[in-house]
């Protein structure tokens, strides 16, 4: 996200506190009982068709309290003319062995979501005419992703964060690059995870954090030495819901 966006005054009351260790939060359940996605739906042609002609489906609200709080922050920003729109790119890399997802590890000194795993993306600039432009521009700036190698195939519903962003996830099929040039201020690392792993419900952990505002639920998906959670895991969970129906 942008380096200059100002935090909401009460963000500390609705977001994880500084130094929050999501991986230490107990696992409440693992979604092993959920329907698996048919392997053929994870092929580029099937994904393109599903995103361009989606069936009726409902995005998942993992934590109703978090969603209400995030919506309230954004509504107050809209009333004040300060809504923060953002977009991320969900980059699906075209590999011979199957699609993989390109993810970034944010640097530890950032104010919002420091150290977390995220999709490339950020706040919409006034010059951006669409979420596509934002997602592609930010991907170029953050990891040097060549926009000419990206075919945008669709979108997921807007995702509201308690840091005050209304995020549009933009899904793209991407020709892999030999190397990526990282913005050292924002991005510590870039890596790939197989799409079938990320969308397997057996890898979707629900963790329950007891805070001053009550219990908070969030998804996590550990992969090797990485820990994917929060908004990134929530958006991937919505991609799962779109494809499982």
XYZ file of C-alpha atoms in Angstrom:
245
model
C 0.000 0.000 0.000
C 0.985 3.634 -0.275
C 3.700 5.009 1.979
C 1.801 8.263 2.539
C -1.776 7.214 3.396
C -2.803 8.398 6.862
C -4.127 5.802 9.321
C -7.631 6.041 10.771
C -7.582 7.541 14.272
C -9.010 4.449 15.935
C -7.339 1.875 13.682
C -5.388 0.504 16.646
C -8.705 -0.507 18.230
C -9.872 -2.609 15.312
C -6.652 -3.930 13.814
C -3.980 -6.215 15.204
C -1.676 -4.416 17.673
C 1.989 -3.695 16.878
C 4.071 -6.848 17.101
C 1.001 -9.067 16.668
C 2.084 -12.662 15.954
C -0.690 -14.206 13.864
C 1.102 -17.551 13.666
C 0.932 -17.898 17.459
C -2.874 -17.616 17.494
C -4.525 -21.026 18.051
C -6.130 -22.849 15.136
C -9.903 -22.964 15.653
C -10.671 -25.254 12.718
C -9.343 -26.472 9.369
C -11.829 -26.481 6.497
C -11.225 -30.101 5.503
C -14.970 -30.710 5.137
C -15.338 -28.092 2.388
C -15.799 -29.107 -1.240
C -12.605 -29.448 -3.267
C -12.224 -27.609 -6.557
C -12.173 -29.814 -9.644
C -8.614 -29.808 -11.106
C -9.867 -28.790 -14.536
C -11.198 -25.524 -13.079
C -7.631 -24.537 -12.184
C -6.587 -24.451 -15.844
C -6.122 -21.031 -17.509
C -8.998 -21.435 -19.968
C -11.444 -22.543 -17.271
C -10.382 -19.735 -14.943
C -10.811 -17.170 -17.685
C -14.299 -18.467 -18.483
C -15.386 -18.588 -14.825
C -14.216 -15.055 -14.046
C -15.726 -13.574 -17.188
C -19.064 -15.380 -16.751
C -19.346 -16.068 -13.015
C -22.214 -18.079 -11.552
C -24.173 -16.806 -8.569
C -21.984 -17.004 -5.482
C -21.400 -15.220 -2.180
C -18.061 -13.955 -0.874
C -17.215 -15.134 2.617
C -17.134 -12.712 5.534
C -14.723 -14.473 7.860
C -15.333 -12.165 10.808
C -18.587 -10.194 10.937
C -17.244 -7.764 13.566
C -14.134 -6.992 11.530
C -16.208 -6.484 8.391
C -18.637 -4.122 10.145
C -15.780 -2.121 11.655
C -13.976 -1.873 8.333
C -17.180 -0.797 6.571
C -17.786 1.837 9.261
C -14.283 3.299 8.862
C -14.664 3.451 5.077
C -18.174 4.963 5.330
C -16.859 7.731 7.591
C -13.998 8.362 5.195
C -16.441 8.547 2.292
C -18.566 11.072 4.176
C -15.450 13.164 4.726
C -14.352 12.760 1.104
C -11.321 10.720 2.174
C -12.156 7.210 0.997
C -9.039 5.167 0.271
C -9.505 2.979 -2.790
C -6.874 0.428 -3.642
C -6.274 -2.483 -5.987
C -4.071 -5.553 -5.909
C -3.028 -7.924 -8.658
C -3.549 -11.642 -8.069
C -0.806 -12.812 -10.483
C -1.368 -16.357 -11.730
C 1.895 -17.480 -13.287
C 1.643 -19.746 -16.321
C 3.874 -22.704 -15.465
C 4.062 -26.017 -17.342
C 3.355 -27.892 -14.102
C 0.310 -25.741 -13.363
C -0.578 -22.230 -12.272
C 1.208 -20.651 -9.337
C 0.544 -17.431 -7.452
C 3.197 -14.729 -7.189
C 3.263 -13.212 -3.696
C 5.364 -10.586 -1.941
C 6.747 -10.327 1.572
C 6.388 -6.757 2.839
C 9.281 -5.090 4.650
C 9.160 -4.924 8.433
C 9.299 -1.128 8.783
C 6.059 -0.301 6.936
C 3.222 1.229 8.947
C 0.414 -0.899 7.456
C 0.720 -4.713 7.423
C 4.481 -4.708 8.034
C 6.176 -8.020 7.307
C 3.008 -9.624 5.993
C 2.611 -11.598 2.791
C 0.548 -9.758 0.214
C -0.294 -9.395 -3.447
C 1.444 -6.582 -5.324
C -0.759 -3.502 -5.286
C -1.631 -0.350 -3.420
C -3.614 2.835 -3.235
C -5.234 4.242 -6.374
C -3.583 7.428 -7.616
C -5.702 10.253 -9.075
C -4.219 9.449 -12.489
C -5.450 5.853 -12.358
C -8.662 5.470 -14.342
C -9.424 1.930 -13.188
C -8.352 -0.763 -10.712
C -6.509 -2.404 -13.628
C -4.228 0.613 -13.980
C -3.553 0.699 -10.249
C -2.778 -3.000 -10.000
C -0.464 -2.975 -13.028
C 1.295 0.270 -12.047
C 1.875 -0.886 -8.473
C 3.110 -4.280 -9.658
C 5.639 -2.548 -11.903
C 6.759 -0.256 -9.090
C 6.948 -2.913 -6.374
C 8.416 -5.929 -8.184
C 9.205 -4.802 -11.735
C 6.429 -6.896 -13.265
C 6.138 -6.138 -16.981
C 2.491 -5.196 -17.612
C 2.798 -6.478 -21.180
C 3.093 -9.973 -19.708
C -0.245 -9.712 -17.864
C -3.669 -10.686 -19.209
C -6.380 -9.431 -16.869
C -9.183 -12.000 -16.765
C -11.500 -10.713 -14.053
C -12.099 -9.387 -10.571
C -13.111 -10.486 -7.106
C -15.491 -8.489 -4.895
C -14.079 -5.499 -3.052
C -12.323 -6.434 0.161
C -12.576 -4.036 3.115
C -9.649 -3.799 5.516
C -9.600 -2.396 9.046
C -6.730 -0.154 7.949
C -9.353 1.720 5.927
C -8.835 0.446 2.387
C -11.486 -0.669 -0.091
C -9.470 -3.084 -2.209
C -10.354 -4.418 -5.660
C -8.590 -7.749 -6.366
C -7.644 -7.915 -10.069
C -6.935 -11.410 -11.379
C -4.379 -11.804 -14.149
C -2.650 -14.580 -16.082
C 1.053 -13.771 -16.138
C 3.978 -14.914 -18.252
C 6.818 -15.532 -15.753
C 9.873 -13.285 -15.803
C 13.470 -14.381 -15.373
C 13.884 -11.943 -12.472
C 11.985 -9.296 -10.534
C 13.268 -5.896 -9.474
C 12.027 -5.196 -5.940
C 11.233 -1.836 -4.391
C 13.498 -2.216 -1.369
C 11.396 0.161 0.738
C 8.206 -1.896 0.420
C 9.141 -5.420 -0.668
C 11.539 -7.741 1.142
C 11.016 -10.798 -1.068
C 8.909 -12.319 -3.848
C 8.011 -16.002 -4.157
C 5.555 -18.458 -5.751
C 2.998 -20.874 -4.307
C 1.112 -23.457 -6.407
C -2.485 -22.344 -6.974
C -3.873 -25.797 -6.210
C -2.221 -25.669 -2.775
C -3.640 -22.239 -1.951
C -7.160 -23.207 -3.051
C -7.245 -26.594 -1.317
C -9.620 -26.142 1.654
C -7.565 -28.668 3.627
C -4.924 -25.900 3.815
C -7.386 -23.222 5.008
C -6.976 -22.725 8.744
C -9.384 -20.596 10.754
C -7.673 -18.976 13.732
C -9.502 -17.325 16.609
C -7.911 -14.337 18.319
C -9.400 -13.119 21.597
C -9.099 -9.321 21.684
C -10.592 -6.540 23.785
C -13.398 -6.321 21.211
C -14.144 -10.054 21.486
C -13.194 -13.028 19.345
C -11.775 -12.329 15.882
C -11.590 -14.972 13.174
C -9.097 -14.937 10.329
C -7.824 -17.385 7.727
C -4.253 -18.570 7.427
C -2.421 -20.868 5.011
C 1.119 -21.868 5.993
C 3.353 -22.852 3.082
C 6.893 -24.106 3.702
C 8.479 -21.309 5.767
C 5.823 -18.725 4.808
C 2.686 -17.773 6.724
C -0.121 -16.351 4.589
C -2.951 -14.765 6.554
C -5.262 -11.756 6.882
C -6.499 -9.943 3.771
C -4.376 -12.051 1.401
C -5.779 -15.306 2.768
C -9.275 -13.784 2.760
C -9.080 -12.868 -0.932
C -7.764 -16.325 -1.813
C -10.649 -17.824 0.144
C -13.065 -15.807 -2.002
C -11.359 -17.071 -5.167
C -11.924 -20.562 -3.780
C -15.639 -19.831 -3.302
C -15.970 -18.522 -6.853
C -14.418 -21.670 -8.308
C -16.021 -24.315 -6.088
C -19.618 -23.629 -7.223
